PDB file of C-alpha atoms and ligand atoms in Angstrom:
ATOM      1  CA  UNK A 709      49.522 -70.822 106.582  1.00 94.00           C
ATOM      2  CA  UNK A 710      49.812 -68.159 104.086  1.00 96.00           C
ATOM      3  CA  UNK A 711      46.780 -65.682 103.650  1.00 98.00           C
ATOM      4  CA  UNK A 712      46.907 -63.324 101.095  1.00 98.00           C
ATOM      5  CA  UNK A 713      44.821 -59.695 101.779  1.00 98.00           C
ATOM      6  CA  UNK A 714      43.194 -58.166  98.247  1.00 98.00           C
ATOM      7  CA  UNK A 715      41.590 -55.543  97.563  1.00 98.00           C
ATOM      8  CA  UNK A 716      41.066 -51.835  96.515  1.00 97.00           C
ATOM      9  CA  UNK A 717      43.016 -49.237  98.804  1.00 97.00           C
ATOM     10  CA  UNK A 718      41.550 -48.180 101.896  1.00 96.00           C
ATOM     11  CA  UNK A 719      39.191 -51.314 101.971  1.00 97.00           C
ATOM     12  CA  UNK A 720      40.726 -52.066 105.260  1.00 98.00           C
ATOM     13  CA  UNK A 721      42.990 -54.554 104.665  1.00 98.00           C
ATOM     14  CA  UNK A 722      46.285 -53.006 106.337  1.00 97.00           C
ATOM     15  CA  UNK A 723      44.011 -52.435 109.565  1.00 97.00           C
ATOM     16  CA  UNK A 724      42.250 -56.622 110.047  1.00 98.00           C
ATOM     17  CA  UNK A 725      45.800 -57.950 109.050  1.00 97.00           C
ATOM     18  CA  UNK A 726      47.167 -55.951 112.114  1.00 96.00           C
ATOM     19  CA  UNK A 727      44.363 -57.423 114.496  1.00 96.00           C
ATOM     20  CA  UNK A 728      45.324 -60.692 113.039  1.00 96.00           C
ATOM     21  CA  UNK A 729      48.963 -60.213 113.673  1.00 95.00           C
ATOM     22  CA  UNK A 730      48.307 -58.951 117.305  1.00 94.00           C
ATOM     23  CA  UNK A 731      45.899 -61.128 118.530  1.00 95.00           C
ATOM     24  CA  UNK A 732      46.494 -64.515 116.813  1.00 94.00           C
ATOM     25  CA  UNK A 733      50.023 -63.919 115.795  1.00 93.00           C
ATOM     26  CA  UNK A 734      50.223 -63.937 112.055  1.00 95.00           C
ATOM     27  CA  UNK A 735      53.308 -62.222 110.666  1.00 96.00           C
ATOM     28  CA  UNK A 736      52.212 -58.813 108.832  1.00 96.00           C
ATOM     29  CA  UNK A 737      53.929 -58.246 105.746  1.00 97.00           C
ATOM     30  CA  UNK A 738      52.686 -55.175 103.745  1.00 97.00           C
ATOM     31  CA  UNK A 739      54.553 -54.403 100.720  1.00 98.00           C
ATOM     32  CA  UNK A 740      52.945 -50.611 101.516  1.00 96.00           C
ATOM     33  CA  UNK A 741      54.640 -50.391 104.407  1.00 95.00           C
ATOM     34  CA  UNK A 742      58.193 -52.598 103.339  1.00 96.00           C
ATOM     35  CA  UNK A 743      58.123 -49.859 100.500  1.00 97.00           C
ATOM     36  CA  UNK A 744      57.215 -46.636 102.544  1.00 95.00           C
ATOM     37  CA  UNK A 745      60.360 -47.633 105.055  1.00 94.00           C
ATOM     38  CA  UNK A 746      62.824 -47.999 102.407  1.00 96.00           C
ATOM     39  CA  UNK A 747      61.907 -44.515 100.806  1.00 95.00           C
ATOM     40  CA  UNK A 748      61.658 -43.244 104.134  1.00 93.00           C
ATOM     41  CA  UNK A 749      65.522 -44.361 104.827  1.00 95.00           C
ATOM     42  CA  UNK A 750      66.684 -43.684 101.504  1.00 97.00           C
ATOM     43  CA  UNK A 751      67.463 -47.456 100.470  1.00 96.00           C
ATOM     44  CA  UNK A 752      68.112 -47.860  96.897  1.00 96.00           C
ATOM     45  CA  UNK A 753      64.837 -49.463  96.495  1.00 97.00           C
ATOM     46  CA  UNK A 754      63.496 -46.669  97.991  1.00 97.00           C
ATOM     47  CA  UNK A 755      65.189 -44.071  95.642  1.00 97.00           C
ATOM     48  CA  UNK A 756      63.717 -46.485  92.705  1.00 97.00           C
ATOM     49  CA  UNK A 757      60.001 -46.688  94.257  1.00 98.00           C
ATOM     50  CA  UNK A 758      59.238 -43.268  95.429  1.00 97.00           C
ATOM     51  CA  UNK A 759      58.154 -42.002  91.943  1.00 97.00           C
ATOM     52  CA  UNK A 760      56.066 -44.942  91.478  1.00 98.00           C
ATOM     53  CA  UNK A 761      54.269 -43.947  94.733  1.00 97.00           C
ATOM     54  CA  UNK A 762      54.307 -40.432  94.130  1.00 95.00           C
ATOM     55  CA  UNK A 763      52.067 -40.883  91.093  1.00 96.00           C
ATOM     56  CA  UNK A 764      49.937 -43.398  92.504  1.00 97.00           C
ATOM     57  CA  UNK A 765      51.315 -45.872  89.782  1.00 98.00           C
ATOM     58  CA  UNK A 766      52.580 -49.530  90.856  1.00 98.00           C
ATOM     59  CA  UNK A 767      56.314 -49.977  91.766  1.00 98.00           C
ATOM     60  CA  UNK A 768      57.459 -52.405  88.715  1.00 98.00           C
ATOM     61  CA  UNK A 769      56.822 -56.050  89.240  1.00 98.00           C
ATOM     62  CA  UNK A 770      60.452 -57.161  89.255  1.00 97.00           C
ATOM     63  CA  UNK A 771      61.571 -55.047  92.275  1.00 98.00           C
ATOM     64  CA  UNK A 772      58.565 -56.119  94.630  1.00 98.00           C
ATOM     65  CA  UNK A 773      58.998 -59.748  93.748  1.00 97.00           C
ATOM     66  CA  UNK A 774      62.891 -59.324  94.993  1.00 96.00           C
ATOM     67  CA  UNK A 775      61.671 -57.687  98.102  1.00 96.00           C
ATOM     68  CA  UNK A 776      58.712 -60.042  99.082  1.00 96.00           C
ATOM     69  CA  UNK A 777      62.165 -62.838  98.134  1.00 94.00           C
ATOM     70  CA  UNK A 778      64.319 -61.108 100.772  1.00 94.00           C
ATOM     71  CA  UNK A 779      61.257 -60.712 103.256  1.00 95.00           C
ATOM     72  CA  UNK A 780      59.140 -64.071 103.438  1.00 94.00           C
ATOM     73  CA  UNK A 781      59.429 -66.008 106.490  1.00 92.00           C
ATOM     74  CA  UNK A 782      61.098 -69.664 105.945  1.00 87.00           C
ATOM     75  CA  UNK A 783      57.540 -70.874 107.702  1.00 86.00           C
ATOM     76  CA  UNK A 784      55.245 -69.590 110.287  1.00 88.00           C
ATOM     77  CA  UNK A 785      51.611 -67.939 109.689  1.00 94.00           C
ATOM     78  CA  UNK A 786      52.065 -64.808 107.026  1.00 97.00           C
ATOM     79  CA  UNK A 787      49.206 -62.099 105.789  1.00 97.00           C
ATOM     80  CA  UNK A 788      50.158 -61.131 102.639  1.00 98.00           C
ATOM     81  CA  UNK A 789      48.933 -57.680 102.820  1.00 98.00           C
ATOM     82  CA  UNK A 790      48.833 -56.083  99.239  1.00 97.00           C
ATOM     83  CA  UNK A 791      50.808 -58.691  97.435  1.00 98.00           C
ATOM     84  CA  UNK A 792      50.886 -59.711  94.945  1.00 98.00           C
ATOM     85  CA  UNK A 793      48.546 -56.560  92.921  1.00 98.00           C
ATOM     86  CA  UNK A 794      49.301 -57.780  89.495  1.00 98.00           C
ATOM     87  CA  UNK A 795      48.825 -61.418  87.647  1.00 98.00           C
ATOM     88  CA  UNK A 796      52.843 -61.431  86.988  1.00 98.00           C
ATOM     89  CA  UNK A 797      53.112 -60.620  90.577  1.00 98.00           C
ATOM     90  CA  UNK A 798      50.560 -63.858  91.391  1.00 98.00           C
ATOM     91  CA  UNK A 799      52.483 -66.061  89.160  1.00 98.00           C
ATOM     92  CA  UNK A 800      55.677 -65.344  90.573  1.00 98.00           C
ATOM     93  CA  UNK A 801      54.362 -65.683  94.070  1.00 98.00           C
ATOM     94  CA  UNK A 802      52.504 -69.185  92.868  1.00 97.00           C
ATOM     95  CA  UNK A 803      56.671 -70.148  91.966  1.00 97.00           C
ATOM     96  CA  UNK A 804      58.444 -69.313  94.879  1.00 95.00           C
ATOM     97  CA  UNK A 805      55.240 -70.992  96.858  1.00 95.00           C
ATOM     98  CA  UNK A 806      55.893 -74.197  94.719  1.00 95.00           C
ATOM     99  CA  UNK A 807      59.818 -74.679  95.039  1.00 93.00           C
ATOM    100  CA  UNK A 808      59.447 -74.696  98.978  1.00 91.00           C
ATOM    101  CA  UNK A 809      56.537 -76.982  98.751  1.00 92.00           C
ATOM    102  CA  UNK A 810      53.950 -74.456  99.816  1.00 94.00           C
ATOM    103  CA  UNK A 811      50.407 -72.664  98.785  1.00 95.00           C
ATOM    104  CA  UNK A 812      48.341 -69.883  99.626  1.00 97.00           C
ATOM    105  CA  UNK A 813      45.748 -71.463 102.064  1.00 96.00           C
ATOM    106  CA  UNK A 814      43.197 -68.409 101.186  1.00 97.00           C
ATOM    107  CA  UNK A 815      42.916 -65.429  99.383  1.00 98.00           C
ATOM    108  CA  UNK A 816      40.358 -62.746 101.378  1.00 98.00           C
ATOM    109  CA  UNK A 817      39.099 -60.623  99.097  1.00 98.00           C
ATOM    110  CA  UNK A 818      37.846 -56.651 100.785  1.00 98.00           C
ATOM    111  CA  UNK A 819      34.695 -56.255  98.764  1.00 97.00           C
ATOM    112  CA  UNK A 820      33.659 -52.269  99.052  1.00 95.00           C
ATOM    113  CA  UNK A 821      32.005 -49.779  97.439  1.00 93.00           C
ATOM    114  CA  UNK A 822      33.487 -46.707  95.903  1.00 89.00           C
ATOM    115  CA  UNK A 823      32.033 -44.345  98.413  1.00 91.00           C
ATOM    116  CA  UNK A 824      32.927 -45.673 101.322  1.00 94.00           C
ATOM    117  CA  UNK A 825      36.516 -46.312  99.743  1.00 94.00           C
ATOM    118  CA  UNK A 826      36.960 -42.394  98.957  1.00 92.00           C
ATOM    119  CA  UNK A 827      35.499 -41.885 103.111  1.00 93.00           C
ATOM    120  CA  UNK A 828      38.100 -44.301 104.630  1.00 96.00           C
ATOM    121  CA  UNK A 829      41.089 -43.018 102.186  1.00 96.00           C
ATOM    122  CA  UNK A 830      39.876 -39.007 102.705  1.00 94.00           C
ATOM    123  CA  UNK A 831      40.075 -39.392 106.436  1.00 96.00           C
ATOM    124  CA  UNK A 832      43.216 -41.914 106.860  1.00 97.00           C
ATOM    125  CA  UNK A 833      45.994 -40.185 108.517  1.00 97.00           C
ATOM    126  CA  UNK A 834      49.055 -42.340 109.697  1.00 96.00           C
ATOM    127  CA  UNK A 835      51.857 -41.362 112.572  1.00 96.00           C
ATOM    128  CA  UNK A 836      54.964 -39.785 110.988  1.00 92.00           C
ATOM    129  CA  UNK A 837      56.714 -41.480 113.115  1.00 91.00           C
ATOM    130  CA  UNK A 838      55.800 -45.007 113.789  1.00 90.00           C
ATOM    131  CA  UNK A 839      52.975 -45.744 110.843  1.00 89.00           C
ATOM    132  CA  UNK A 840      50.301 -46.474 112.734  1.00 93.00           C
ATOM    133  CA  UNK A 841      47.217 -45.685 110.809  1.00 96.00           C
ATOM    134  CA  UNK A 842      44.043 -43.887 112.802  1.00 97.00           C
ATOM    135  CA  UNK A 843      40.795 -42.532 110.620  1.00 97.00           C
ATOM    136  CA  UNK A 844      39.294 -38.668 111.878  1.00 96.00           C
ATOM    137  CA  UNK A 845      35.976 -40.831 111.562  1.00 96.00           C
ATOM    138  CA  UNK A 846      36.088 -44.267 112.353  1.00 96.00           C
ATOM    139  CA  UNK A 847      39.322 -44.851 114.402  1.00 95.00           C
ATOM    140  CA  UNK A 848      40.604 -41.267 115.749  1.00 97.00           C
ATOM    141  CA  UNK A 849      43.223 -40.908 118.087  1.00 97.00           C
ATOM    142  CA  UNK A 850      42.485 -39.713 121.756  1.00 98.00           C
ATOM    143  CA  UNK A 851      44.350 -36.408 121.303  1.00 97.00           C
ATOM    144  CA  UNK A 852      43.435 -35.134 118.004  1.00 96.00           C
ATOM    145  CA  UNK A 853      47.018 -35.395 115.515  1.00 97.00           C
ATOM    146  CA  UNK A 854      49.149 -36.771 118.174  1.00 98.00           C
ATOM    147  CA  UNK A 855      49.592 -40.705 117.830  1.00 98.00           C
ATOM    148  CA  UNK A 856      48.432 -42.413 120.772  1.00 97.00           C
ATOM    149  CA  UNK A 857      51.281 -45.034 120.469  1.00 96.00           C
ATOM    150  CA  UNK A 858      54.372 -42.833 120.291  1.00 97.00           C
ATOM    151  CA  UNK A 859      53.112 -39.809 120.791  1.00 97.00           C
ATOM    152  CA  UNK A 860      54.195 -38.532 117.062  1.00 97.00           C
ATOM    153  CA  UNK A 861      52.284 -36.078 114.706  1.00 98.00           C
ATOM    154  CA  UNK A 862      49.359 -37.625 112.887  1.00 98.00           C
ATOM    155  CA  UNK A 863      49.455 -36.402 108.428  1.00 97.00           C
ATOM    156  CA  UNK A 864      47.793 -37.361 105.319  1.00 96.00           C
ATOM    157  CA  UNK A 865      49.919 -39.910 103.217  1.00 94.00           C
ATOM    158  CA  UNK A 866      50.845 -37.695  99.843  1.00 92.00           C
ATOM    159  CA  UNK A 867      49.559 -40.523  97.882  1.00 94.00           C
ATOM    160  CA  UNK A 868      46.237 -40.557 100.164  1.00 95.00           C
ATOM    161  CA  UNK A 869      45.358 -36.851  98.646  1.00 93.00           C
ATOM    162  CA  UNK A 870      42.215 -36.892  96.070  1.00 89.00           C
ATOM    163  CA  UNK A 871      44.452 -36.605  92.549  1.00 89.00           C
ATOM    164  CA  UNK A 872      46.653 -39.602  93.404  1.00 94.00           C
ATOM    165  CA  UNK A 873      43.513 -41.760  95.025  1.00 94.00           C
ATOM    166  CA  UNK A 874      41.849 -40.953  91.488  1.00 92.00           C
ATOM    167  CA  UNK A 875      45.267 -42.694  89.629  1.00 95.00           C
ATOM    168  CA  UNK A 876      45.360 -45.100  92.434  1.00 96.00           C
ATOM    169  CA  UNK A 877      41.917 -46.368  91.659  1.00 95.00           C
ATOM    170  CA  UNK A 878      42.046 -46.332  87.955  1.00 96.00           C
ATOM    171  CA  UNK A 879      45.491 -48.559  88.378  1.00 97.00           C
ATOM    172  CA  UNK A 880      43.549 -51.388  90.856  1.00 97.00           C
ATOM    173  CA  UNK A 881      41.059 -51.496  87.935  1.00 97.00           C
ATOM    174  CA  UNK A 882      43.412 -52.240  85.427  1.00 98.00           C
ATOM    175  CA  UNK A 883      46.112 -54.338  86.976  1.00 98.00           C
ATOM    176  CA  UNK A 884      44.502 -55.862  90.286  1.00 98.00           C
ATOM    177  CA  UNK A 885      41.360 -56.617  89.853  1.00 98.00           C
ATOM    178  CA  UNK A 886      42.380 -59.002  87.307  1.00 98.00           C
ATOM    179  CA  UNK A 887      43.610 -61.019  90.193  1.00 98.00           C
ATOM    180  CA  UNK A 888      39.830 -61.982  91.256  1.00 98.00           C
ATOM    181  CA  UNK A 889      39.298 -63.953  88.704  1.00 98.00           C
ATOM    182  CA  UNK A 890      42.621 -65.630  88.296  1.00 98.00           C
ATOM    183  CA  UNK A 891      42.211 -66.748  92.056  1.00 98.00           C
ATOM    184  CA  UNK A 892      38.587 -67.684  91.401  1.00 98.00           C
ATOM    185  CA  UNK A 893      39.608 -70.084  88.883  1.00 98.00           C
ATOM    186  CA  UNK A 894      41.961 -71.844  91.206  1.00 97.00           C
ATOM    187  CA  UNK A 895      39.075 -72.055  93.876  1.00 97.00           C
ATOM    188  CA  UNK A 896      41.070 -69.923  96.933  1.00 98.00           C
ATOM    189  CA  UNK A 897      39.132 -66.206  96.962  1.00 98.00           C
ATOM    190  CA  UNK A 898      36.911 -65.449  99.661  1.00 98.00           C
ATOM    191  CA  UNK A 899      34.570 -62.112  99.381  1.00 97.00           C
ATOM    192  CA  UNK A 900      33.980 -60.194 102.532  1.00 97.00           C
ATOM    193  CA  UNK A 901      31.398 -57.610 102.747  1.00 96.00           C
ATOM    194  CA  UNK A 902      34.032 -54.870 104.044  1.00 97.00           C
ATOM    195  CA  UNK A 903      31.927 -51.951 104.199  1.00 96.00           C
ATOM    196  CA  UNK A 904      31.577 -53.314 107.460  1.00 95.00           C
ATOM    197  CA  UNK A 905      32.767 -51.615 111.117  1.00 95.00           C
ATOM    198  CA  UNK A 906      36.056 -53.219 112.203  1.00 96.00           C
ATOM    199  CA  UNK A 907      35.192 -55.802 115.234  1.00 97.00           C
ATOM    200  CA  UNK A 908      32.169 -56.701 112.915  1.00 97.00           C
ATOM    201  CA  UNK A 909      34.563 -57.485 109.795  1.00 97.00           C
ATOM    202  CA  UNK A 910      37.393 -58.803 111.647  1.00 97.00           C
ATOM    203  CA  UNK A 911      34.522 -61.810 113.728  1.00 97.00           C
ATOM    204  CA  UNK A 912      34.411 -62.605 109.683  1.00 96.00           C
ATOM    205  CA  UNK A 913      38.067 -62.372 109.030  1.00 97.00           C
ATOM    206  CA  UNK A 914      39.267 -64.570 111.818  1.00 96.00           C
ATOM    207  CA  UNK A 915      36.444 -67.231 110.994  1.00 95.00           C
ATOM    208  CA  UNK A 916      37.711 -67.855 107.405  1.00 94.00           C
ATOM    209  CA  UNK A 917      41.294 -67.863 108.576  1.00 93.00           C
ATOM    210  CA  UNK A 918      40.854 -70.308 111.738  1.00 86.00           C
ATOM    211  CA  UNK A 919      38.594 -72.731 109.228  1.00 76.00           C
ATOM    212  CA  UNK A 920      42.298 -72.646 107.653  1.00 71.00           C
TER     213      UNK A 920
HETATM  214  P1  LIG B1753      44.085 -50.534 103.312  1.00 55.18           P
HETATM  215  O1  LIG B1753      45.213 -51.210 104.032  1.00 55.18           O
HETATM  216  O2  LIG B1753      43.168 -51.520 102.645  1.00 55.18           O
HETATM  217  O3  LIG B1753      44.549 -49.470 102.372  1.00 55.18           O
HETATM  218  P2  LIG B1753      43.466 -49.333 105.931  1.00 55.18           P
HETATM  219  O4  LIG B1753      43.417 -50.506 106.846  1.00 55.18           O
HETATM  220  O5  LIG B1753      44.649 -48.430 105.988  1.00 55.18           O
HETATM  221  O6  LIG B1753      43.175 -49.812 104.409  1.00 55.18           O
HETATM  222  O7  LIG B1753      42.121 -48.481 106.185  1.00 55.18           O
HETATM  223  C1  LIG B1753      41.840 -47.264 105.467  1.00 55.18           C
HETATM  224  C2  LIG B1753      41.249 -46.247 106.436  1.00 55.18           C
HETATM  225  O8  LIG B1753      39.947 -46.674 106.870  1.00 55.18           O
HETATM  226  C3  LIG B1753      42.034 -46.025 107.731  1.00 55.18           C
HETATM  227  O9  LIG B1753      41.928 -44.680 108.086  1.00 55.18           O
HETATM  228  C4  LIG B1753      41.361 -46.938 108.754  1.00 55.18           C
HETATM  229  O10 LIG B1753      41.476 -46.421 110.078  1.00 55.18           O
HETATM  230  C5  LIG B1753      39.915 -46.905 108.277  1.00 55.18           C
HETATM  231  N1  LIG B1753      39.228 -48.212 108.437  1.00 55.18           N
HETATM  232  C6  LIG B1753      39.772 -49.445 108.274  1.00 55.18           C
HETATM  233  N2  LIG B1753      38.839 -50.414 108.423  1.00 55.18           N
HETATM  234  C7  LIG B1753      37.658 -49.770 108.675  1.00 55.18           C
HETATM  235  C8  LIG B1753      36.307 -50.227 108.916  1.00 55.18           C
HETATM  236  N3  LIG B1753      36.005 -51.534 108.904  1.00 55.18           N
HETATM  237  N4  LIG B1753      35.370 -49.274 109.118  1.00 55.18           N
HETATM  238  C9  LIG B1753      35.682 -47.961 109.095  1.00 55.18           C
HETATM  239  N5  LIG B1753      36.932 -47.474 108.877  1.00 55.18           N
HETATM  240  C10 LIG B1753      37.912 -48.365 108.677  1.00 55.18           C
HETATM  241  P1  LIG B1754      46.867 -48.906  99.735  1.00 55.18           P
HETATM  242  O1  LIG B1754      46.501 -50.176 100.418  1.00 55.18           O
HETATM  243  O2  LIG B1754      46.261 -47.702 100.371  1.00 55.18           O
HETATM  244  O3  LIG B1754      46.670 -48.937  98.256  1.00 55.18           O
HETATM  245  P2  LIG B1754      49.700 -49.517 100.024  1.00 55.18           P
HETATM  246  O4  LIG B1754      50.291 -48.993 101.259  1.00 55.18           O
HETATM  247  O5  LIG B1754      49.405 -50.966  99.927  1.00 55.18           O
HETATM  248  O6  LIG B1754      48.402 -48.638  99.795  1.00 55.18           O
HETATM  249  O7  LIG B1754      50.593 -49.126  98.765  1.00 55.18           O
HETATM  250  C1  LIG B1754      51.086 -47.830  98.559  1.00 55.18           C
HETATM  251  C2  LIG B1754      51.849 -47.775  97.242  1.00 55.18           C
HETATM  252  O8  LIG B1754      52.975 -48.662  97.291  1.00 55.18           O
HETATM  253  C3  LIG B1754      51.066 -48.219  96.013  1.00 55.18           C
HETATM  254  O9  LIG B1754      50.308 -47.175  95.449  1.00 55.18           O
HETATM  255  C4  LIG B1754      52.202 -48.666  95.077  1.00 55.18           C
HETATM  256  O10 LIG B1754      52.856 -47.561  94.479  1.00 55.18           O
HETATM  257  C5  LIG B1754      53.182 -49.314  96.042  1.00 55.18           C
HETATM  258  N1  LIG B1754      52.950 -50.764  96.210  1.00 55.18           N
HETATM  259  C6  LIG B1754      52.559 -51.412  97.335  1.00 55.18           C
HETATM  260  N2  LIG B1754      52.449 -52.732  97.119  1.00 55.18           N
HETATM  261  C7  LIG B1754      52.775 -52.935  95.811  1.00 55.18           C
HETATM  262  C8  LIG B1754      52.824 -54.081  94.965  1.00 55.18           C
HETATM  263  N3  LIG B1754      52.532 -55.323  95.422  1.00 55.18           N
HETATM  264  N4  LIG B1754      53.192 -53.897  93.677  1.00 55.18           N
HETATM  265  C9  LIG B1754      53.505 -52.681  93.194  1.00 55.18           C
HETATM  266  N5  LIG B1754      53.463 -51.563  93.918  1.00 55.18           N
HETATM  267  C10 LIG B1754      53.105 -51.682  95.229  1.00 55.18           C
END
């Protein structure tokens, strides 16, 4: 089953396809988090994406295709967690899905407004040193900036301060949200009202992806 995660950032997404990979053991691939490791280690896709990021612009289409290529599992239950985030992105996705036979069983699409978008993204901070993602609000750790996992200091992605969110924003308009509508017309989007606490949105989540 492939399930594909879309929406604007900090709708939530990163956080339900987590649950989903913990507690019914779908395989998590973020292209966020594919792309944050590579700049982290220096990778030459990393070297190529981190000015993309920087500016809160998309990483170009033919370099995340290559890496969601190298990265898709042969089979087994995949979230497709902010992927594809353009229509060239969709169509190429819709190919590679097609020579092994396969489709997207269901796109979920994190409906939310703008306010509590600009909340979740001005209080996201993620470990430095393992990723996870905690929320001063909604989802803070038990010390305050230490991760609870690892134990690692808690920051405030670059790309999570108010300038880039502001680019970020302006850039789902233009080139992602385009991708309701193309997945409307092929009858696979599912809205979810994802203003929503977690355990509230993920009872919804997990119902839409068990009906299959
Ligand atoms: P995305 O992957 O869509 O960018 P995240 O899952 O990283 O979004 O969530 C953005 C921020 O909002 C994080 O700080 C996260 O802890 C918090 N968050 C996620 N889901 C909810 C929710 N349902 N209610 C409140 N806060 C949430
Ligand atoms: P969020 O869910 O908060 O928007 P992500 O972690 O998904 O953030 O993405 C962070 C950045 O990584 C994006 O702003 C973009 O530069 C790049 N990126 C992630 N996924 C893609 C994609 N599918 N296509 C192009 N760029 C991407």
């Amino acid at each position: 089953m492939i399930i594909v995660f879309l929406g604007p950032p900090g709708a939530g997404k990163g956080t339900q396809a987590k649950l989903l990979s913990q507690r019914m053991g779908f395989l998590h691939l973020s292209t966020g988090d594919l792309l944050r490791e590579a700049v982290k280690n220096q990778t030459p896709l990393g070297k190529k994406a981190k000015e993309y990021m920087d500016r809160g612009e998309l990483v170009p289409d033919e370099l995340i295709v290559q890496l969601i290529e190298e990265t898709m599992p042969k089979d087994g239950n995949v979230i497709l967690d902010g992927f594809p985030r353009t229509v060239n992105q969709a169509l190429a996705l819709e190919e590679m899905l097609r020579v092994k036979g396969e489709k997207i069983s269901k796109v979920l699409f994190f409906d939310v407004p703008d306010e509590v978008i600009i909340d979740r993204l001005s209080g996201r901070r993620v470990c430095s040193k393992c990723g996870a993602v905690y929320h001063v609000k909604y989802n803070p750790p038990k010390v305050e900036g230490v991760c609870d996992l690892c134990g690692g200091s808690l920051v405030q992605r670059d790309d999570d301060k108010e300038e880039v969110v502001r680019k970020r924003l302006e850039v789902y308009r233009k080139q992602t949200q385009p991708l309701i509508e193309f997945y409307q017309e092929r009858g696979i989007i599912y809205k979810l009202d994802a203003g929503k606490g977690v355990e509230e949105l993920f009872e919804e989540v997990k119902g839409l992806v068990r009906d299959g």
